[in-house]
Short mmCIF file of C-alpha atoms and ligand atoms in Angstrom, two decimals:
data_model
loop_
_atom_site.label_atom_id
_atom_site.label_comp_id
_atom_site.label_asym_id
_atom_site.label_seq_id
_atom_site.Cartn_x
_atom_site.Cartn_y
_atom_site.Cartn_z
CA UNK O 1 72.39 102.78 56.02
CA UNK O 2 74.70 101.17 58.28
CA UNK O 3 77.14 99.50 55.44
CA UNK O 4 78.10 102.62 53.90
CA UNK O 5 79.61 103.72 57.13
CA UNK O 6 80.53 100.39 58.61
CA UNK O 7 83.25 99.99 55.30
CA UNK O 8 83.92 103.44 55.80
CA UNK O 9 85.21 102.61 59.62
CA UNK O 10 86.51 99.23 58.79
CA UNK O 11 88.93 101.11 56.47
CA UNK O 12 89.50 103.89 58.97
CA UNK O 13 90.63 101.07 61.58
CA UNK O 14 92.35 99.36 58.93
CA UNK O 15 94.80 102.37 58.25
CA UNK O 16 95.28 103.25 62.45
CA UNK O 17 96.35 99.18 62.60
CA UNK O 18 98.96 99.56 59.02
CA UNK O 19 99.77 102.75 61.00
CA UNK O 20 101.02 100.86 63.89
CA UNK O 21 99.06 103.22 65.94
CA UNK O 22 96.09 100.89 67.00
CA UNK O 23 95.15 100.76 70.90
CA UNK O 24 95.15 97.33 72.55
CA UNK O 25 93.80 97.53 75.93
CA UNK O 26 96.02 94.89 78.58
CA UNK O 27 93.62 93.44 80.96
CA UNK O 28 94.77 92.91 84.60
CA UNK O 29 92.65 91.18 87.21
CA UNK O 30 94.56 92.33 89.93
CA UNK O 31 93.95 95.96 92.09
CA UNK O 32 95.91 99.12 90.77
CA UNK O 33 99.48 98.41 92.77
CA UNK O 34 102.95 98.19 92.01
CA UNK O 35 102.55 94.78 90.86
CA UNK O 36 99.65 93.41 89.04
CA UNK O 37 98.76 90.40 87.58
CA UNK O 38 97.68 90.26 84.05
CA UNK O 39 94.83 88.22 82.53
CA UNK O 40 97.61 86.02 81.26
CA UNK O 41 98.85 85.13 84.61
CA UNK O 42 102.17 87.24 84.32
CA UNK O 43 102.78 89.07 87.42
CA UNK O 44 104.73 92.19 86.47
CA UNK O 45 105.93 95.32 88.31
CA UNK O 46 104.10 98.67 87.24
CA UNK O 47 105.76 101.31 86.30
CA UNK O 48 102.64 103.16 84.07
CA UNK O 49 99.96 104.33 86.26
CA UNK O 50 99.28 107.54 87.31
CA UNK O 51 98.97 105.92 91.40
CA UNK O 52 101.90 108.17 92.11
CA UNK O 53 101.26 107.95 96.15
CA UNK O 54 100.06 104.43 95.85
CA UNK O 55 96.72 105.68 96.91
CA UNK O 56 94.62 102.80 94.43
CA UNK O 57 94.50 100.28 96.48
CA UNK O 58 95.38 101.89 100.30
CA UNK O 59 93.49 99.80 102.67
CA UNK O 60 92.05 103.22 104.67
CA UNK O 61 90.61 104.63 100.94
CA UNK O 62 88.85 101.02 100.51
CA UNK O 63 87.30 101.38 103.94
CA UNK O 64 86.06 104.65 103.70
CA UNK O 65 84.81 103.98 100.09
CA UNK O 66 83.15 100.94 101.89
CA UNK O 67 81.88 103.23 105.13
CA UNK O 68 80.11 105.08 103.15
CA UNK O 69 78.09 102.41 100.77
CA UNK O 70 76.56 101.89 104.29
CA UNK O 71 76.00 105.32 105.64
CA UNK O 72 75.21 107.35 102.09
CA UNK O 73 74.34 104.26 99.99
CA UNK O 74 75.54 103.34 96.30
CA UNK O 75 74.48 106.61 93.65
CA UNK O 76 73.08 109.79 93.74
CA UNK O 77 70.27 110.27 90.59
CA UNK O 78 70.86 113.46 90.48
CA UNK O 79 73.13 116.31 89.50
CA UNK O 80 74.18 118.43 92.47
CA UNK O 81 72.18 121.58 92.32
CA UNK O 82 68.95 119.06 92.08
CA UNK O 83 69.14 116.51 94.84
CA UNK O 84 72.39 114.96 94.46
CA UNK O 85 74.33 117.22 96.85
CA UNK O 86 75.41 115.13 100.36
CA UNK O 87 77.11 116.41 103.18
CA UNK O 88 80.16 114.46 102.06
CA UNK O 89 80.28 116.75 98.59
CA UNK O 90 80.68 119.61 100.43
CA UNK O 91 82.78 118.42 103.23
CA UNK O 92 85.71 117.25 100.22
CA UNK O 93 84.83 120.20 98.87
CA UNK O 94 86.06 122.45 101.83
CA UNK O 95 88.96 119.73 102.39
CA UNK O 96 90.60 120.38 98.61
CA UNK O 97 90.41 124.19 99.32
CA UNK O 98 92.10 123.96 102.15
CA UNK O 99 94.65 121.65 100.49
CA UNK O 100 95.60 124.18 97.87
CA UNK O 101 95.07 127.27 99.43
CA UNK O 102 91.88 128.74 98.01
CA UNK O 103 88.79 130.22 98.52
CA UNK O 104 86.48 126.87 97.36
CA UNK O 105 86.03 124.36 95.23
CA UNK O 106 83.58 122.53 92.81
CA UNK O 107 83.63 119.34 91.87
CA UNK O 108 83.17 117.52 88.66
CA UNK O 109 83.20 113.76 87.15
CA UNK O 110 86.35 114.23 85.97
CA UNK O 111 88.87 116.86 85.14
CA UNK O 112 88.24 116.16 82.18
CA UNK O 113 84.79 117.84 82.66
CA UNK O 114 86.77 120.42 85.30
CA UNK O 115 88.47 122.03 82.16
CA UNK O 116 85.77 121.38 79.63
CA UNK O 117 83.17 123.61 81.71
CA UNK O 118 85.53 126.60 82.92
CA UNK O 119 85.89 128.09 79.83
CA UNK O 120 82.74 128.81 78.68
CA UNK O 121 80.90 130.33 81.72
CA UNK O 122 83.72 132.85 81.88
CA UNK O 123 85.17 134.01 78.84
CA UNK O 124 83.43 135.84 75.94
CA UNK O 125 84.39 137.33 72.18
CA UNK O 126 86.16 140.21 73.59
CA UNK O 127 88.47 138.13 76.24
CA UNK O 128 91.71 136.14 75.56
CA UNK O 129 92.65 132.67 76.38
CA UNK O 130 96.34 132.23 76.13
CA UNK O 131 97.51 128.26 76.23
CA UNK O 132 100.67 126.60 76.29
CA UNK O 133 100.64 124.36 73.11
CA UNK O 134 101.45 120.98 75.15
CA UNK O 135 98.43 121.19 77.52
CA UNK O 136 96.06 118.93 77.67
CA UNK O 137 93.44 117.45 75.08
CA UNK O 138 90.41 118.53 77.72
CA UNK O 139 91.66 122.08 77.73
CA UNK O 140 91.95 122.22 74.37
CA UNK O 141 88.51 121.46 74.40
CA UNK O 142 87.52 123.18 76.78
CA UNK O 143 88.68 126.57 74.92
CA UNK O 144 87.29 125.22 71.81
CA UNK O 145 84.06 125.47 73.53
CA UNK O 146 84.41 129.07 74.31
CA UNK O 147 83.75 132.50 72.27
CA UNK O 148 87.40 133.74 73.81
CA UNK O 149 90.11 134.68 71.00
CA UNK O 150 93.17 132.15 71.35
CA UNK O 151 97.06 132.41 71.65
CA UNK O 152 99.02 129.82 71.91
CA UNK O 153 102.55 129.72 72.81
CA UNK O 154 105.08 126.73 72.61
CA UNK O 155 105.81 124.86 75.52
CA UNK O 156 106.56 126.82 78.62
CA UNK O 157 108.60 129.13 76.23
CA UNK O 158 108.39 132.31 78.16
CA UNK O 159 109.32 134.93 75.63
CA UNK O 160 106.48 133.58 73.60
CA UNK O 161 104.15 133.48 76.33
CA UNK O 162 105.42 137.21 76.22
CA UNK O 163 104.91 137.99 72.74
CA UNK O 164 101.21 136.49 72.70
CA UNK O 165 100.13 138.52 76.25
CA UNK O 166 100.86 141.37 73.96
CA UNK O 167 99.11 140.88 71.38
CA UNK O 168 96.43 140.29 73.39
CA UNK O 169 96.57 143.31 75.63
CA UNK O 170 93.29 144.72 73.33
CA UNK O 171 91.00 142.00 75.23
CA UNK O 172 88.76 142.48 78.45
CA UNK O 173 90.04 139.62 80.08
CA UNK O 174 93.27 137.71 79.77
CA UNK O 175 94.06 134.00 81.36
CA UNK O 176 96.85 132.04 81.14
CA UNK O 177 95.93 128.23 81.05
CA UNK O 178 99.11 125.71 81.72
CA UNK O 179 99.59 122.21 82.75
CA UNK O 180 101.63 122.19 86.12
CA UNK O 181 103.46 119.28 85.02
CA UNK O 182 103.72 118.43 80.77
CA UNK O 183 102.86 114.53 81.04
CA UNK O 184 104.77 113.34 77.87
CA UNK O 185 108.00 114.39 79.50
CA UNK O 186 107.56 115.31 82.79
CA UNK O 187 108.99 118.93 83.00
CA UNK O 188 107.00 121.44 84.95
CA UNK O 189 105.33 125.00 83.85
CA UNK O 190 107.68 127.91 85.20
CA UNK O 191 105.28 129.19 87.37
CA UNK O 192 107.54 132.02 88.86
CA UNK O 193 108.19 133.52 85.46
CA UNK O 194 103.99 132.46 84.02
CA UNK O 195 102.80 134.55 87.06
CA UNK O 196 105.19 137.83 86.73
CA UNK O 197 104.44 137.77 83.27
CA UNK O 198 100.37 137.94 84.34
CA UNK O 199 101.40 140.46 87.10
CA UNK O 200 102.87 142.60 84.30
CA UNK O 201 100.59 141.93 81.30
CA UNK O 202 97.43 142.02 83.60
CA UNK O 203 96.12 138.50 82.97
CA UNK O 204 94.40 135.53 85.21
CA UNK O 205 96.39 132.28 85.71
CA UNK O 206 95.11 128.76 85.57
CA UNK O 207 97.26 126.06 86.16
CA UNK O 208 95.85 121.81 85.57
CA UNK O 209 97.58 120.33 88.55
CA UNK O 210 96.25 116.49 87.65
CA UNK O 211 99.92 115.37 86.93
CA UNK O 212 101.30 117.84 90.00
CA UNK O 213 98.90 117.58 92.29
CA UNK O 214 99.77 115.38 95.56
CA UNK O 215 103.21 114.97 93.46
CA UNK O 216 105.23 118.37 93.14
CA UNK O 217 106.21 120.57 95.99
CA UNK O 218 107.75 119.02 99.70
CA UNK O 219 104.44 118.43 100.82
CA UNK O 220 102.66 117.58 97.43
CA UNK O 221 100.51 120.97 97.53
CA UNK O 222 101.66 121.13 93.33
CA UNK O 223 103.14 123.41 91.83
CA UNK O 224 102.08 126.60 93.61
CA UNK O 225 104.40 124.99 96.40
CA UNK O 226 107.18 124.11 94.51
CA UNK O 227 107.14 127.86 93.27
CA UNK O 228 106.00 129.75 97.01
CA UNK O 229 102.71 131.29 94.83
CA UNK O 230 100.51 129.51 96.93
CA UNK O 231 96.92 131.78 96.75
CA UNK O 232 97.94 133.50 94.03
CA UNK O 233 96.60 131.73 91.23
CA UNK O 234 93.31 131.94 90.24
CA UNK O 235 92.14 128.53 88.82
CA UNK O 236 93.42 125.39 89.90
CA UNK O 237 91.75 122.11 88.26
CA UNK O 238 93.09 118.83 89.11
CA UNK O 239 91.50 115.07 88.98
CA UNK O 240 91.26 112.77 91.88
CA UNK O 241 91.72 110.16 89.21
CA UNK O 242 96.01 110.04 89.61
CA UNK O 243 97.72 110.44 92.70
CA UNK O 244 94.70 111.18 94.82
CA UNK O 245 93.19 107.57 94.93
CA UNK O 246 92.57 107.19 91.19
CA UNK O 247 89.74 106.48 91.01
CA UNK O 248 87.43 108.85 89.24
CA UNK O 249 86.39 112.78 89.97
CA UNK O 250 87.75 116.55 89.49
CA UNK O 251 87.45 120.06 90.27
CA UNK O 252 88.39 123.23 89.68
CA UNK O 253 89.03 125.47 93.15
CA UNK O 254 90.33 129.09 92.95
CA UNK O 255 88.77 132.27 93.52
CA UNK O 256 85.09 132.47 95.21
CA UNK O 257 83.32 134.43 92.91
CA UNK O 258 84.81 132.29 89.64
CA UNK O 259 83.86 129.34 91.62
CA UNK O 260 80.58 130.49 92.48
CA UNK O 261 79.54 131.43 88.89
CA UNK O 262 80.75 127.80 87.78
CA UNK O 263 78.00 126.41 89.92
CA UNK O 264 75.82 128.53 88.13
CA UNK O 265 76.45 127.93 84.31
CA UNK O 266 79.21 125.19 84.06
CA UNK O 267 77.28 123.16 81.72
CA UNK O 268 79.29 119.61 82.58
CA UNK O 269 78.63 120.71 86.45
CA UNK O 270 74.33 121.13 85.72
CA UNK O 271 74.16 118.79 83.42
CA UNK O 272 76.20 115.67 84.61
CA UNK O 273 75.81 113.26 87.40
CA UNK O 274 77.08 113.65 90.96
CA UNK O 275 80.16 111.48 92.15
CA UNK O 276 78.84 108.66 94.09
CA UNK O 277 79.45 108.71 97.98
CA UNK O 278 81.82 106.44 98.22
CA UNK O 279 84.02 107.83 95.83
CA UNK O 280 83.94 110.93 97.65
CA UNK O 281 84.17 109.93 100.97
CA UNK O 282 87.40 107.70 100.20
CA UNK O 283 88.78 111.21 98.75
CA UNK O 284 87.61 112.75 102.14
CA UNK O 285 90.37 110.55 103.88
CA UNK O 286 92.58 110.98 101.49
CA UNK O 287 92.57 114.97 102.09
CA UNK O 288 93.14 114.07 105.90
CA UNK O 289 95.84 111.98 105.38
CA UNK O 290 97.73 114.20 103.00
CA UNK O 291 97.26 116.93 106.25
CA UNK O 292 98.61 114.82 108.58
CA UNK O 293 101.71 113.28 107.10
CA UNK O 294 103.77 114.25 104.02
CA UNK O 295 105.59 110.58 103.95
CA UNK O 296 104.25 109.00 100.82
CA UNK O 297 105.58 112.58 99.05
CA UNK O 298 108.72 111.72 100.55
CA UNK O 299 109.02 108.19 99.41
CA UNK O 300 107.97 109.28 96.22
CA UNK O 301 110.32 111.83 95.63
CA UNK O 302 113.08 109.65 97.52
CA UNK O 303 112.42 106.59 94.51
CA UNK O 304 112.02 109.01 91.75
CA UNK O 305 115.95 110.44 92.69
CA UNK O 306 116.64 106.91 93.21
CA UNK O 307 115.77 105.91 89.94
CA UNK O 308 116.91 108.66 87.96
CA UNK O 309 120.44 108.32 89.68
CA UNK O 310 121.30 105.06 88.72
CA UNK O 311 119.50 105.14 85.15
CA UNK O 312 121.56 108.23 84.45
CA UNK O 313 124.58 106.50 85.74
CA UNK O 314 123.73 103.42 83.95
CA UNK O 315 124.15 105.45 80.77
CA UNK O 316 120.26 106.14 79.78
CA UNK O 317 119.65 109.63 78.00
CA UNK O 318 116.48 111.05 80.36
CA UNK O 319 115.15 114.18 80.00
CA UNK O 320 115.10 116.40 82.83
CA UNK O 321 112.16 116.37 85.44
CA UNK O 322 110.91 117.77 88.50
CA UNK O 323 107.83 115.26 88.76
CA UNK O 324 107.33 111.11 89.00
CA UNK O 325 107.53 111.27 85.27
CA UNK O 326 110.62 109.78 83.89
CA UNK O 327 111.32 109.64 79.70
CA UNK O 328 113.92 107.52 78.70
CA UNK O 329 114.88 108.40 75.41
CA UNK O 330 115.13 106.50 72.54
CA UNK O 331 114.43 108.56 69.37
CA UNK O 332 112.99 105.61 67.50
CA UNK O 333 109.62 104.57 67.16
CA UNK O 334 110.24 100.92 66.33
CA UNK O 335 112.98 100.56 69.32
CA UNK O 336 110.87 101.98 71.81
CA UNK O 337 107.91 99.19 71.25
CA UNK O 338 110.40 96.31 71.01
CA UNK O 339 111.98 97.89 74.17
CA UNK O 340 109.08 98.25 76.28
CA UNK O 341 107.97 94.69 74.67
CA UNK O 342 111.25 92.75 76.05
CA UNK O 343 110.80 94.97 79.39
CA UNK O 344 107.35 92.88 79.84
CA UNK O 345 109.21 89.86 79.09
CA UNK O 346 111.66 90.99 82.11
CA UNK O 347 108.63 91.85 84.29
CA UNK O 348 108.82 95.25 83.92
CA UNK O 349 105.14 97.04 82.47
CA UNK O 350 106.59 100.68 80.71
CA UNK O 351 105.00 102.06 77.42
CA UNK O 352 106.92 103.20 74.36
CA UNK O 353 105.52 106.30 73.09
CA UNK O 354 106.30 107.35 69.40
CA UNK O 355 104.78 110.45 66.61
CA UNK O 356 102.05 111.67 67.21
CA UNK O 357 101.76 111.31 70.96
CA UNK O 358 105.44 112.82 70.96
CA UNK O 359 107.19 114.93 68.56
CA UNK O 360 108.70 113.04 65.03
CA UNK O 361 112.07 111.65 66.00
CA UNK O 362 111.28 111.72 70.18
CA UNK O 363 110.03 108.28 70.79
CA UNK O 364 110.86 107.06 74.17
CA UNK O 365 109.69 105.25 77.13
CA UNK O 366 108.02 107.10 80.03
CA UNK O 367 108.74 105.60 83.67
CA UNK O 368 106.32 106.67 86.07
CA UNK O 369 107.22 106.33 89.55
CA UNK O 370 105.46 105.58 92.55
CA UNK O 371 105.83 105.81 96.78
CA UNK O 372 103.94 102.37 96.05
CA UNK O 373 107.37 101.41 94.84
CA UNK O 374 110.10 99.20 96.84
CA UNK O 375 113.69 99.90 96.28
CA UNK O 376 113.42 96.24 95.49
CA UNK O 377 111.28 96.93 92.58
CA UNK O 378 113.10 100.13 91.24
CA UNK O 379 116.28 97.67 91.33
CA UNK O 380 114.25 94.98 89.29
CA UNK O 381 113.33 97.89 86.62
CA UNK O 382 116.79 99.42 86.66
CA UNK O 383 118.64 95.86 85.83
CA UNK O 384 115.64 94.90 83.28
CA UNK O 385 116.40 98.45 81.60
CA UNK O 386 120.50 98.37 81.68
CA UNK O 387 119.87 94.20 80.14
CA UNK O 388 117.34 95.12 78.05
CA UNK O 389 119.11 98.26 76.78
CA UNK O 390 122.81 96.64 76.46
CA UNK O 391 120.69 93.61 74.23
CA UNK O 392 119.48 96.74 71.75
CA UNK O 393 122.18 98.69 71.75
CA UNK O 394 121.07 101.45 73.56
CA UNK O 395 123.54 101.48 76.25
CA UNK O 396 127.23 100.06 76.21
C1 PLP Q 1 94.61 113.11 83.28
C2 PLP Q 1 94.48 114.53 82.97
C3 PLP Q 1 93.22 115.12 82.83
C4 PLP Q 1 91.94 114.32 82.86
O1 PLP Q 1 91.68 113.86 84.16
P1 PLP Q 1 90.39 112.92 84.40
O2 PLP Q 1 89.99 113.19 85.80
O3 PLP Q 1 90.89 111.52 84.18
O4 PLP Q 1 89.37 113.32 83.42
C5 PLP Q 1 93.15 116.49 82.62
N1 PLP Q 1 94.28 117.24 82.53
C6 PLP Q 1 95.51 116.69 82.64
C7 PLP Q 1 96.71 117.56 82.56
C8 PLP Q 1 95.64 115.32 82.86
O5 PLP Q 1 96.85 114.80 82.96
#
């Protein structure tokens, strides 16, 4: 049986490769850090990881990862509600409710699984799910996987948002479901206007903090900081897979009763592994740290002006941001791969993103900042960019 769909895939692979849209994986044998060596030997500086904080490789998260391997041992066999719920769980639990602000917190393999099993448990046929069009492929899926009626509006487009709360005013229930911060270009939901609109329309928020979270906001509290709602949304998810240690985990904290229910019937929650001790206990120290100190926010958002200063003065067309995302724009697919190719040649690691990831006709490169970042190595970037750019004609 296997040949019929063996050509079948062998053609479908063909066509993503003529496509130019094929996905080669670049293999580094180095820890997650600002620079990394690849398999080749190159050492480059990286500028397209998600470490935003430079948590991946902090020697305190390694040690605490490694504490715990000797005081909870290696893996849990178990989902949570069987036998796989530790102290620790609940402890980082507590900790990212107290982060954000809310009553408590559950936690998943990954946000992924976060927004994939909120849906469901909470929304029926006669409710409303009302999505901003640029969130995220695990919401998306996550609705998909519920009975809810869904609106979407276009990006953070307000009056939209406005129209579609209308037409949904029929429904039992009505949420709101945004990214905090759009990933592709790095602009962040208007949280001010998303919750008067709820206050006025009657609807539940839920906000995906994973590219906000520890980012966003003086302290890094996301974007319920940055826009003085703290509390008063009801669903937060977030991952600690980004700027909270990146290594793997999420959760969705909010309201007690919502949270409560989740442990109930969240089917990735009951049906899906526990995260392994040391996992969790490295994001137990990360929580304390982040209470203590606000300084690798500060360095962050300190580079990230830094950068976007002198590539703006330099003569680079970025779109605006308010996170650690930066999109230099290009407009054309072709120049943004031999762009981000002759960056790597420079030392620089950046991606070129092109149709479908972004819009026809919005290809760019997305910079993503880091407080793991020198001012050494954001002046590296900035003169690879400006030579790189003069050579292709991007800037004069
Ligand atoms: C990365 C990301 C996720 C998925 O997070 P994981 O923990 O890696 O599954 C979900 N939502 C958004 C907005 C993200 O950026």
């Amino acid at each position: 049986m296997y040949g019929k769909l063996q050509e079948f895939l062998q053609q479908e692979l063909a066509a993503i490769r003529e496509a130019g849209l094929y996905k080669n994986e670049r293999i580094i044998v180095s820890p997650q850090n600002a620079e990394i060596e690849l398999e080749s030997g190159q050492k480059v500086l990286n500028f397209c990881a998600n470490n935003y904080l430079g948590l991946s490789d902090h020697p305190a998260l390694v040690q605490a990862a490694k504490d715990a391997l000797d005081s909870h041992g290696f893996g849990m066999s178990s989902v949570r509600f069987i036998c796989g719920t530790q102290d620790l769980h609940k402890t980082l639990e507590r900790k990212i409710a107290e982060f954000f602000g809310t009553d408590d917190t559950i936690l998943y393999a990954a946000a992924f699984d976060a927004n994939g099993g909120i849906f469901e448990p909470l929304f029926g046929e006669e409710d409303a799910i009302i999505s901003d069009a640029l969130n995220h492929a695990s919401i998306i899926d996550g609705v998909r996987l519920s009975k809810a009626k869904r609106y979407r509006y276009a990006n953070a487009d307000m009056d939209d948002l406005e129209a579609q709360l209308i037409a949904a005013q029929e429904q039992r229930f009505r949420i709101i479901v945004t990214d905090g911060v759009f990933s592709m270009d790095g602009n962040v939901a208007p949280m001010d206007k998303i919750n008067e609109l709820a206050h006025k329309y009657n609807a539940l928020v839920m906000v995906d903090e994973c590219h906000s979270a520890g980012v966003v906001g003086e302290t890094g509290r996301g974007v319920t900081e940055l826009f003085n709602i703290r509390g008063q949304v009801d669903v937060i998810t977030g991952t600690l897979g980004k700027a909270f240690g990146g290594a793997i985990g999420g959760f969705t904290t909010g309201r007690k009763e919502i949270i409560e229910l989740l442990r109930q019937r969240s089917r990735p929650y009951l049906f899906s592994n526990s995260l392994p001790p040391a996992v969790v206990n490295a994001g137990i120290k990360m929580f304390d740290m982040m209470s203590q100190t606000s300084e690798l926010q500060d360095k962050l958002h300190r580079n990230t002006e830094y950068f976007l200063e002198r590539m703006t003065a330099a003569g680079f067309d970025i779109k605006p941001t308010k996170s650690a995302i930066c999109a230099v724009m290009l407009y054309d697919a072709k120049l943004s791969q031999e762009m981000a190719a002759q960056l790597l040649n420079e030392g620089i690691y950046v991606i070129g993103f092109y149709y479908p990831v972004v819009p026809k006709g919005q290809a760019r490169i997305r910079v993503q900042l880091s407080a793991a970042h020198e001012t050494t190595h954001l002046d590296k970037a900035i003169a690879a960019f400006t030579k790189v750019g003069r050579a292709l004609g991007v800037i004069s």
